[in-house]
Coordinates of C-alpha atoms (C1' of nucleotides) in Angstrom, one line a residue:
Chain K
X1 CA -50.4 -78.9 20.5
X2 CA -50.0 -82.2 20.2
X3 CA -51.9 -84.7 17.5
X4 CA -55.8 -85.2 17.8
X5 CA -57.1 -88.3 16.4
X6 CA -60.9 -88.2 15.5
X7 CA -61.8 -90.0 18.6
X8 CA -59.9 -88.1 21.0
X9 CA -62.2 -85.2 19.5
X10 CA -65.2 -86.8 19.4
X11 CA -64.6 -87.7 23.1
X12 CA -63.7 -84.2 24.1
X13 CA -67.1 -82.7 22.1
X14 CA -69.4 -85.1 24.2
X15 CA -68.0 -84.6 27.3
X16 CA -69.2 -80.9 26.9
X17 CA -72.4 -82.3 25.7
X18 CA -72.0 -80.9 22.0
X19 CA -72.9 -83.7 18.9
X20 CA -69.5 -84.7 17.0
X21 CA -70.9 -83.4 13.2
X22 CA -68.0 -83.4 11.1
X23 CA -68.3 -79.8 10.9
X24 CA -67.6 -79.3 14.5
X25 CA -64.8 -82.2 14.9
X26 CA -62.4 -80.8 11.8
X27 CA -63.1 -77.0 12.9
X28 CA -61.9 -78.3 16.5
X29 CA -59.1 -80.4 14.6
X30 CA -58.1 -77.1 13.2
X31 CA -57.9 -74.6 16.2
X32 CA -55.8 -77.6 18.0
X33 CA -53.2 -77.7 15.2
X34 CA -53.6 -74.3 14.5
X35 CA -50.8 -72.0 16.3
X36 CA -51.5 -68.6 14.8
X37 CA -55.2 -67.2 16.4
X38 CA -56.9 -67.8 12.9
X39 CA -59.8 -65.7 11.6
X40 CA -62.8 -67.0 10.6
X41 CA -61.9 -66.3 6.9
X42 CA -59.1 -68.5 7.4
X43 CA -60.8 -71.5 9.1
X44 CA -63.3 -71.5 6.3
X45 CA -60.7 -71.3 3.7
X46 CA -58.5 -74.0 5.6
X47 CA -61.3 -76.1 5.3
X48 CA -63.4 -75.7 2.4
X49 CA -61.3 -77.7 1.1
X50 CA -62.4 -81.1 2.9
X51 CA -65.9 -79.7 3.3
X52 CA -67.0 -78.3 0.2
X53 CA -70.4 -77.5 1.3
X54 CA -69.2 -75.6 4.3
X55 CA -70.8 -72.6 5.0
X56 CA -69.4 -69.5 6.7
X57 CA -72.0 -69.1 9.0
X58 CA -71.4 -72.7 10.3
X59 CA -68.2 -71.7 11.2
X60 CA -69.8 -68.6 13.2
X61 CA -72.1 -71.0 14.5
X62 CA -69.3 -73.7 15.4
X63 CA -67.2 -71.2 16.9
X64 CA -69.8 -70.1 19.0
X65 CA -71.0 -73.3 20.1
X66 CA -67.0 -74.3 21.1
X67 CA -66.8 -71.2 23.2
X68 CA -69.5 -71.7 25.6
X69 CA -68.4 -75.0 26.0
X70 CA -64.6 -73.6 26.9
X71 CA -63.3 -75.6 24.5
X72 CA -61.9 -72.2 22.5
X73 CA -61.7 -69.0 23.4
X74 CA -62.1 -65.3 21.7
X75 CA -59.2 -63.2 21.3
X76 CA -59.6 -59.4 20.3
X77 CA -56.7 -57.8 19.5
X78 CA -57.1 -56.0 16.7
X79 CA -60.8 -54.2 16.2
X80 CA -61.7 -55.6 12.9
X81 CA -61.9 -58.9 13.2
X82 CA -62.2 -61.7 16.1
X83 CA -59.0 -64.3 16.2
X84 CA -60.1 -67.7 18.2
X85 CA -57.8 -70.1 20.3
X86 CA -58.6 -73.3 21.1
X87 CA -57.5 -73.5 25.0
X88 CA -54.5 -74.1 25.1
X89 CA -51.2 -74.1 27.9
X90 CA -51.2 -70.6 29.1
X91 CA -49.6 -67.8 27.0
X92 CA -49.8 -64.0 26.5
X93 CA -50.2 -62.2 23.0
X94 CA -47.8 -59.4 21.2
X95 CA -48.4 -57.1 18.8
X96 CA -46.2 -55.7 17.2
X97 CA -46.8 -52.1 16.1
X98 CA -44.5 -51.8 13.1
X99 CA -45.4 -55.3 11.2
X100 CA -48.5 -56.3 12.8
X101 CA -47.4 -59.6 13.6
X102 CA -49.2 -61.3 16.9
X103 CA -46.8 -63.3 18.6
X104 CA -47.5 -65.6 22.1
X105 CA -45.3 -65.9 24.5
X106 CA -45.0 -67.9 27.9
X107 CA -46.6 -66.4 31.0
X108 CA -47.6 -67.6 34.3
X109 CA -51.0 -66.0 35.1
X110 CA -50.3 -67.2 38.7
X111 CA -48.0 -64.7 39.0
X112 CA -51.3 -62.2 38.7
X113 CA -53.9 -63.9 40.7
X114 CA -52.6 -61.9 43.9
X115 CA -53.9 -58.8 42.1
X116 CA -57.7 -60.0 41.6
X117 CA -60.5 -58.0 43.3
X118 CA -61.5 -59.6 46.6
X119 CA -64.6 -61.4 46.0
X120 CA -64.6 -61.8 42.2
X121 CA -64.2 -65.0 40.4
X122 CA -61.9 -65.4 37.5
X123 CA -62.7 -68.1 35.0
X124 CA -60.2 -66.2 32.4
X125 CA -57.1 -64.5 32.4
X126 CA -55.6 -62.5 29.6
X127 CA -52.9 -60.6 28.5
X128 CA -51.6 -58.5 25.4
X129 CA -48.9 -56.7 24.7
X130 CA -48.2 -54.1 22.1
X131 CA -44.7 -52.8 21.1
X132 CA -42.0 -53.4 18.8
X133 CA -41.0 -56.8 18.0
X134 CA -37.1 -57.9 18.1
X135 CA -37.3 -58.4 14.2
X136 CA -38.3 -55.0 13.6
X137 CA -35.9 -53.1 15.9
X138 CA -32.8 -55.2 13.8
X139 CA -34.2 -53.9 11.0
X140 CA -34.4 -50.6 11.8
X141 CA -30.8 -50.2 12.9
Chain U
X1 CA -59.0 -37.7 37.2
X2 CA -58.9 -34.8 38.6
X3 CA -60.2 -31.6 36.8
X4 CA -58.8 -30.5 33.2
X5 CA -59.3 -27.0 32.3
X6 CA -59.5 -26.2 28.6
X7 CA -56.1 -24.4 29.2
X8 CA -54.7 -27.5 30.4
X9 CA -56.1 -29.5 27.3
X10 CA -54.9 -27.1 25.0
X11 CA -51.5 -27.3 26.4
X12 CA -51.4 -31.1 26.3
X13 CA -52.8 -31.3 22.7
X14 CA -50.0 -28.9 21.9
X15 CA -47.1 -31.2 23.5
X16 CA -48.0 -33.8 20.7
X17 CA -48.6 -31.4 18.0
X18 CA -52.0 -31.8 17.5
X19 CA -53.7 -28.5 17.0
X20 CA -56.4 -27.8 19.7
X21 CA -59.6 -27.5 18.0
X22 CA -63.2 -27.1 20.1
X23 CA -63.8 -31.0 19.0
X24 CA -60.7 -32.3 20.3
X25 CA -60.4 -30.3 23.2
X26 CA -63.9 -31.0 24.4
X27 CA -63.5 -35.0 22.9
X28 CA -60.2 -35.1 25.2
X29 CA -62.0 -34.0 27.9
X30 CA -64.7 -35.7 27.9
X31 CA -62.5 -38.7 28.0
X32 CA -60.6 -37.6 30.9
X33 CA -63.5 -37.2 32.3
X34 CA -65.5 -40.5 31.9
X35 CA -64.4 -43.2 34.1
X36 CA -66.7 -46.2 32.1
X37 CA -64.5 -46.7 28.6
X38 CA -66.8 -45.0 26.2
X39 CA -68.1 -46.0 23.0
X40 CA -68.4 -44.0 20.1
X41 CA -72.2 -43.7 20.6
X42 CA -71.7 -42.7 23.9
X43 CA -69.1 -40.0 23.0
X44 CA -70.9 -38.9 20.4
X45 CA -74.4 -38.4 21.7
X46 CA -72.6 -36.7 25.3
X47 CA -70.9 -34.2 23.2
X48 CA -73.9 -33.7 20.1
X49 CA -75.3 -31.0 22.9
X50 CA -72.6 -28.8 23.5
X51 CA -71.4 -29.0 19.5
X52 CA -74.7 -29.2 17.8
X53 CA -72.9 -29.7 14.5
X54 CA -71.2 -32.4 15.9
X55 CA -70.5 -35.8 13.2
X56 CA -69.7 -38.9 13.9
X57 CA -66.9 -39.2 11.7
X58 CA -65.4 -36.5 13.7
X59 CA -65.2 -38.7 16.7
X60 CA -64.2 -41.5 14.8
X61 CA -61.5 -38.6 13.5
X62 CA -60.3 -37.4 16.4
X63 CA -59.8 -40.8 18.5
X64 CA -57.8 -42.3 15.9
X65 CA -55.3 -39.0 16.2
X66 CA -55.4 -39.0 19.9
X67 CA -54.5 -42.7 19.6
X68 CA -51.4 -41.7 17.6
X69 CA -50.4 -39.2 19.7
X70 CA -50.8 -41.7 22.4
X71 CA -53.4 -39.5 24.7
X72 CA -56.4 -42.5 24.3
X73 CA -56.1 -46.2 24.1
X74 CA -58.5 -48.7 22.8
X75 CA -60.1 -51.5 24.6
X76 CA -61.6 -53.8 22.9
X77 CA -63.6 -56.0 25.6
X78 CA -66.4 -56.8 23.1
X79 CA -65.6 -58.0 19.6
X80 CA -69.1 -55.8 18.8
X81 CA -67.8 -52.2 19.3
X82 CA -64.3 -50.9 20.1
X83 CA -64.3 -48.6 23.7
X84 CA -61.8 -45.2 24.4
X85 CA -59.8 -44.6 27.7
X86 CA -57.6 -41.2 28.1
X87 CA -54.5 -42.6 29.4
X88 CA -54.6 -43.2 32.9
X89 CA -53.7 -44.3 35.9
X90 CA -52.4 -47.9 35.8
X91 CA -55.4 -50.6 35.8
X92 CA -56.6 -53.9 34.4
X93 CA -60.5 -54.8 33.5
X94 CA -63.2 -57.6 34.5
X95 CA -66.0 -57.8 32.8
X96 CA -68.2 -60.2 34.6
X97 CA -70.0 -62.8 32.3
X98 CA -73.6 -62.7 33.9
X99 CA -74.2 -59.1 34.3
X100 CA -72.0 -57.9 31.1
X101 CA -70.5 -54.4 33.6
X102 CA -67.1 -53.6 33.2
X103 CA -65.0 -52.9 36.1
X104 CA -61.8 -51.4 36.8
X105 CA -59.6 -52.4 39.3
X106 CA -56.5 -51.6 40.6
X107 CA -53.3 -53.6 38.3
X108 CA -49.6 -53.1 38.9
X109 CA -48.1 -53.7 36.0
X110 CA -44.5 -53.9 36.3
X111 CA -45.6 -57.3 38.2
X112 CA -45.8 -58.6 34.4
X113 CA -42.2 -56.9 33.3
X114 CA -40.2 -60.1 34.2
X115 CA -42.1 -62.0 32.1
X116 CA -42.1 -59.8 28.8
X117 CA -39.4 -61.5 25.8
X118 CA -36.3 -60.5 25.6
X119 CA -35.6 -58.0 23.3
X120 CA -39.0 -56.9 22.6
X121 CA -39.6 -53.1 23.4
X122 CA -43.3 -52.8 25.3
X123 CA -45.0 -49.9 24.8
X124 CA -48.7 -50.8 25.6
X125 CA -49.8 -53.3 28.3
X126 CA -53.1 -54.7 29.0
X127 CA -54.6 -57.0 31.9
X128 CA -58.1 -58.5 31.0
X129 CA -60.3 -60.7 33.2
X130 CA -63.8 -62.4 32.9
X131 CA -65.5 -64.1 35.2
X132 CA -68.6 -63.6 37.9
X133 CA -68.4 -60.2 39.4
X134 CA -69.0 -59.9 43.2
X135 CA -72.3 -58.6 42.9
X136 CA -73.7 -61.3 41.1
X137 CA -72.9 -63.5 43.5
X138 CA -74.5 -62.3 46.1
X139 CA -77.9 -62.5 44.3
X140 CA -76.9 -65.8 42.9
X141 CA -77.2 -67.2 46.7
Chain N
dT1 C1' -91.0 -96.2 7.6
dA2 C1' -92.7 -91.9 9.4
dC3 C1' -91.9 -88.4 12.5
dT4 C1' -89.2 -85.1 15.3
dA5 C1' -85.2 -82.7 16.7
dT6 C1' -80.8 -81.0 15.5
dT7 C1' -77.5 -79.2 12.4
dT8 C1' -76.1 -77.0 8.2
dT9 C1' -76.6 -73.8 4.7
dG10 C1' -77.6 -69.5 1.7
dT11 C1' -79.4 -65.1 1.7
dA12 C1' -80.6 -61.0 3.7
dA13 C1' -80.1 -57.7 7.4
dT14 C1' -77.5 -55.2 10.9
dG15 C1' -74.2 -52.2 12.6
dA16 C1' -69.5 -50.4 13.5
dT17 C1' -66.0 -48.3 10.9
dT18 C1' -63.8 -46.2 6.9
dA19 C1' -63.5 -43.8 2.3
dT20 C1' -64.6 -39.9 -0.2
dA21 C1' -65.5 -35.5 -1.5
dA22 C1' -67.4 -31.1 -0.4
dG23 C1' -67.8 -27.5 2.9
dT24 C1' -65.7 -24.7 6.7
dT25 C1' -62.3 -22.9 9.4
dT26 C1' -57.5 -21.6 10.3
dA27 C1' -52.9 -20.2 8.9
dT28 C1' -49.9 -17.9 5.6
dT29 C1' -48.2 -14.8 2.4
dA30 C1' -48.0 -10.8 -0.3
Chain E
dT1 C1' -56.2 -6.7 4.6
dA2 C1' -57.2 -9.7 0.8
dA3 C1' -56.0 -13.9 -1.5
dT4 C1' -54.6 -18.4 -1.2
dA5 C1' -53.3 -22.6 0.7
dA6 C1' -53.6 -26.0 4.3
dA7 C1' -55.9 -28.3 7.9
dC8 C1' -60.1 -29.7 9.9
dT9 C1' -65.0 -31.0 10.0
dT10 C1' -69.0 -32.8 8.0
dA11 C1' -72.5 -35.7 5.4
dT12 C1' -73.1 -39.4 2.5
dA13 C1' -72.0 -43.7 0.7
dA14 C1' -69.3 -47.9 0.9
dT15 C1' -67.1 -51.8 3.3
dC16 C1' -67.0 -55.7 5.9
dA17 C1' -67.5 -58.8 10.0
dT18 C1' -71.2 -60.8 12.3
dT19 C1' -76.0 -62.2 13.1
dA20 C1' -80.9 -63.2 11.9
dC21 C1' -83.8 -66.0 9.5
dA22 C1' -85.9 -69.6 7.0
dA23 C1' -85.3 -73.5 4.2
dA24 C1' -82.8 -77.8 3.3
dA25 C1' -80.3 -81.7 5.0
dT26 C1' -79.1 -84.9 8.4
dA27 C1' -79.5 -87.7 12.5
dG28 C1' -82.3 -89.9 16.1
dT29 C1' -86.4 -92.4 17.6
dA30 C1' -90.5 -95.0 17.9

DNA sequence: TACTATTTTGTAATGATTATAAGTTTATTA
DNA sequence: TAATAAACTTATAATCATTACAAAATAGTA
């Protein structure tokens, strides 16, 4: 993702109607930079630092307030603990069994809109993976 | 899915080396059975009648070793509670955004094969869609 | 400045899942 | 068959991500 100045974040928050607190504008910073699907422990670590009031439940809040404006999205791949995106180009997600590791990879979701049921509308497409990654399977030889 | 006698079960349980105890057999049926992705609540409190000393940690128990065995999947639709699927048939999920149901629908996945990273082995592979189901629109009119 | 609305924060509550240890059943061996 | 070991089930307690709630801080407005 390429760089975000303050302003171009401050523009994209009100155009989705949502007040540019400093809170909101370095968590968005973050998720834009960000290339890994943090955890919320991680966004409030990552930034603790800068805001040393910051409290985890404003990053719950923050979080929540980004998704229903579309600006990030959820991702749930494992069970334990929710991984947010800011939307970004299009990718799928891989997990690999042996190391855990989530990696994303390119994919055209066009390629699966000929599948969606007749009459539904799809504002989000996702897919996941599991297996073993190329890494692994080197190392196991 | 069509019917599942206990013989059956046993048999499959067997294949993976699991040993065919009344609470997996009836557990593994149950999930063959249900076509909705059950919870662990759900599973629990369809199955407290027939086992009256049923626990929860059982089911907890036994999914995670049907998962290993690969007999059950996870899907984790919601980040709030994880939901159980016997293997089956090929499909992807919606789950519509103003109603909250989950459907099924029909998914071919080796559509998605071209696209999967070279030299990555796949083992697992799941479609997932939100959006406005067709139902909702209708009333929404 | 005074007042109101919004946002942030800390603490407590909730609820799904796992850890643990004891009880029960099944398998094994003599 | 009896004794013993192994595997499975169960109840209770602990963990941990997330949400509820109310107070404190901040921003907006007249």
């Amino acid at each position: 993702m390429k760089e975000m100045t303050i302003k171009d974040l401050t523009e994209i928050l009100k155009e989705k109607n949502v007040k540019p607190s400093l809170q909101r504008l370095k968590i968005l910073e973050f998720l834009f930079k960000a290339n890994n699907h943090p955890t919320v422990d991680e966004i409030y670590s990552a930034l603790i630092k800068d805001i040393p009031t910051l409290s985890k439940t404003t990053v719950y809040n923050t979080l929540n307030v980004l998704i229903e404006s579309e600006l990030v999205k959820v991702v749930n791949i494992e069970n334990t603990e929710s991984r947010y995106d800011a939307i970004p180009e299009e990718h799928g997600h891989f997990k690999c069994r042996q190391c855990g590791k989530i990696y994303d990879f390119h994919f055209d979701m066009n390629l699966i809109d000929s599948q969606v049921p007749p009459g539904f509308i799809v504002s989000e497409k996702d897919v996941f993976f599991k297996g073993i990654c190329r890494e692994c399977l080197n190392n196991n030889i």
